Amino acid sequence: MSVTPVLKFCPRCGSPNFPARSPKHHVCKDCAFEWFINPAAAAACFVFDDANQVLLIRRQNDPGKGMLAPPGGFIDVGETAEDGLRRELREETGLEIRDISFLCSQPNTYAYGGYRYPVLDLFFRARVPSFSGAFAGEETTALVIKPATQIDPAELAFPSMQSAWRHYRSNAARE
């Protein structure tokens, strides 16, 4: 179920007259308050070492429990995408990443608590000399290091990640 059916009352005046004009737009019939449903922002990073291996995490929680993913997560209020990504990388892997470059963005949905939230995933890439000192953080069951040529997109937890990896591979072939 999407988040739209959950919005039954106006957040400003509490009126139950809060119908959806579209799947992403509600307008209160009593106070004219408008609510737009926009995606949450998340960032993830394909981190490469000097041997062209990629660091992935094995997800500890649903959605995608047990699947592989590039480290990342939701961006907090007040953070830039880059700062949120660096925080998530520290939390999930212990790595301090300074130089990152934008790869692509992909729409996604995130199933949580019985609802599907719209998300805009921002993908980056970064390079470190090695993965020494990296560790599996709280939301990660394991770190997985694989040669870039051996990553099958189907191993990645979400369609957005699969698309981002294919995007990376098609651009890497041209470089």
Coordinates of C-alpha atoms in Angstrom, one line a residue:
M1 CA 0.0 0.0 0.0
S2 CA 1.3 3.5 -0.8
V3 CA 1.4 6.2 1.8
T4 CA -1.5 8.1 0.1
P5 CA -4.3 6.1 1.7
V6 CA -2.8 6.8 5.2
L7 CA -3.4 10.5 4.8
K8 CA -7.0 10.7 6.0
F9 CA -6.9 13.9 8.1
C10 CA -5.6 17.4 7.3
P11 CA -2.3 17.9 9.2
R12 CA -3.2 21.6 9.7
C13 CA -6.8 21.6 10.9
G14 CA -7.5 17.9 11.5
S15 CA -10.5 17.8 9.1
P16 CA -11.4 14.4 7.6
N17 CA -12.2 16.3 4.3
F18 CA -8.7 15.7 3.0
P19 CA -9.2 14.0 -0.4
A20 CA -6.4 13.2 -2.9
R21 CA -6.5 15.3 -6.1
S22 CA -3.9 12.9 -7.5
P23 CA -1.7 10.1 -6.0
K24 CA 0.7 12.8 -4.9
H25 CA -1.5 15.7 -4.0
H26 CA -4.1 16.2 -1.2
V27 CA -6.1 19.4 -0.6
C28 CA -8.2 20.0 2.6
K29 CA -11.8 21.0 1.7
D30 CA -12.1 22.9 5.0
C31 CA -8.9 25.0 5.3
A32 CA -7.4 24.7 1.7
F33 CA -4.1 23.3 3.0
E34 CA -2.2 21.4 0.3
W35 CA 0.0 18.4 0.9
F36 CA 2.4 17.1 -1.8
I37 CA 3.9 13.6 -1.5
N38 CA 7.4 13.9 -2.6
P39 CA 10.1 11.2 -2.4
A40 CA 12.5 10.9 0.4
A41 CA 16.2 11.1 -0.6
A42 CA 18.7 8.3 -0.1
A43 CA 22.3 8.0 -1.2
A44 CA 24.5 5.0 -1.9
C45 CA 28.0 4.5 -3.1
F46 CA 29.9 2.0 -5.1
V47 CA 33.3 2.1 -3.4
F48 CA 36.3 0.8 -5.4
D49 CA 39.8 -0.1 -4.2
D50 CA 43.0 0.2 -6.2
A51 CA 42.5 -3.5 -7.4
N52 CA 39.1 -2.5 -8.9
Q53 CA 37.2 -4.5 -6.3
V54 CA 33.9 -3.1 -5.0
L55 CA 32.8 -3.0 -1.4
L56 CA 29.2 -4.1 -0.9
I57 CA 27.2 -4.8 2.3
R58 CA 24.9 -7.7 3.1
R59 CA 21.6 -6.1 4.4
Q60 CA 20.6 -7.1 7.9
N61 CA 17.0 -5.8 7.7
D62 CA 14.0 -5.9 5.3
P63 CA 13.4 -4.8 2.8
G64 CA 16.1 -6.7 0.9
K65 CA 17.3 -8.6 4.0
G66 CA 20.3 -10.8 3.1
M67 CA 20.8 -9.2 -0.3
L68 CA 23.8 -7.2 -1.4
A69 CA 23.8 -3.4 -1.7
P70 CA 26.2 -0.6 -2.0
P71 CA 26.6 1.1 1.4
G72 CA 24.2 4.0 2.0
G73 CA 20.9 5.1 3.4
F74 CA 18.5 7.9 3.9
I75 CA 19.7 11.5 4.0
D76 CA 18.8 13.3 7.2
V77 CA 17.1 16.7 7.4
G78 CA 19.8 19.4 7.0
E79 CA 22.3 17.1 5.3
T80 CA 23.6 17.4 1.8
A81 CA 23.5 14.2 -0.2
E82 CA 27.3 14.0 0.1
D83 CA 27.3 14.5 3.9
G84 CA 24.5 12.0 4.4
L85 CA 26.4 9.5 2.2
R86 CA 29.6 10.0 4.2
R87 CA 27.8 9.5 7.5
E88 CA 26.1 6.3 6.2
L89 CA 29.5 5.0 4.9
R90 CA 31.0 5.6 8.4
E91 CA 28.1 3.9 10.1
E92 CA 27.9 0.8 7.8
T93 CA 31.6 0.3 6.9
G94 CA 33.8 2.5 9.1
L95 CA 35.3 4.0 6.0
E96 CA 36.0 7.7 5.7
I97 CA 35.3 8.7 2.1
R98 CA 36.3 12.2 0.9
D99 CA 36.3 12.2 -2.9
I100 CA 33.1 11.0 -4.3
S101 CA 31.5 11.6 -7.7
F102 CA 27.9 11.5 -8.7
L103 CA 26.9 8.5 -10.8
C104 CA 23.1 8.7 -11.4
S105 CA 19.7 8.8 -9.7
Q106 CA 17.0 6.3 -9.8
P107 CA 13.4 6.3 -8.5
N108 CA 12.6 3.6 -5.9
T109 CA 10.0 2.6 -3.4
Y110 CA 10.8 1.5 0.2
A111 CA 8.4 -0.9 1.9
Y112 CA 8.3 -0.3 5.6
G113 CA 5.5 -0.8 8.2
G114 CA 3.0 -2.0 5.6
Y115 CA 3.5 1.0 3.3
R116 CA 5.5 1.8 0.2
Y117 CA 7.3 5.1 0.5
P118 CA 8.5 6.9 -2.7
V119 CA 12.3 7.4 -2.6
L120 CA 14.8 9.0 -4.9
D121 CA 18.1 7.1 -4.7
L122 CA 21.2 9.1 -5.5
F123 CA 24.2 6.9 -6.5
F124 CA 27.8 7.9 -6.2
R125 CA 31.2 6.2 -6.8
A126 CA 34.4 6.6 -4.8
R127 CA 37.8 5.1 -4.7
V128 CA 40.0 4.2 -1.7
P129 CA 43.5 2.6 -1.7
S130 CA 42.2 -0.5 0.1
F131 CA 39.4 -1.7 2.3
S132 CA 41.6 -2.3 5.3
G133 CA 39.9 -1.2 8.5
A134 CA 36.4 -1.6 7.1
F135 CA 33.9 -3.4 9.3
A136 CA 30.3 -4.4 9.1
G137 CA 28.2 -1.8 11.0
E138 CA 24.9 -2.2 12.9
E139 CA 22.6 -2.6 9.9
T140 CA 25.0 -4.8 8.0
T141 CA 25.5 -8.6 8.5
A142 CA 28.7 -8.7 6.4
L143 CA 31.0 -6.8 4.0
V144 CA 31.4 -8.4 0.6
I145 CA 34.3 -7.4 -1.6
K146 CA 34.1 -8.5 -5.2
P147 CA 35.9 -7.7 -8.4
A148 CA 33.8 -5.2 -10.3
T149 CA 33.6 -7.6 -13.3
Q150 CA 31.9 -10.3 -11.1
I151 CA 29.0 -8.3 -9.8
D152 CA 25.7 -9.5 -11.2
P153 CA 23.0 -6.8 -10.9
A154 CA 20.5 -9.4 -9.9
E155 CA 22.5 -9.8 -6.6
L156 CA 21.6 -6.2 -5.6
A157 CA 18.7 -5.6 -3.3
F158 CA 16.6 -3.1 -5.3
P159 CA 15.8 -2.4 -8.9
S160 CA 17.3 1.1 -8.5
M161 CA 20.6 -0.4 -7.4
Q162 CA 20.6 -2.9 -10.3
S163 CA 19.9 0.0 -12.8
A164 CA 22.7 2.1 -11.2
W165 CA 25.2 -0.7 -11.5
R166 CA 24.2 -1.3 -15.1
H167 CA 24.6 2.5 -15.7
Y168 CA 28.1 2.4 -14.1
R169 CA 29.1 -0.7 -16.2
S170 CA 28.0 0.9 -19.5
N171 CA 29.9 4.1 -18.7
A172 CA 33.0 2.2 -17.5
A173 CA 33.1 0.3 -20.8
R174 CA 33.4 3.7 -22.6
E175 CA 36.1 5.1 -20.3

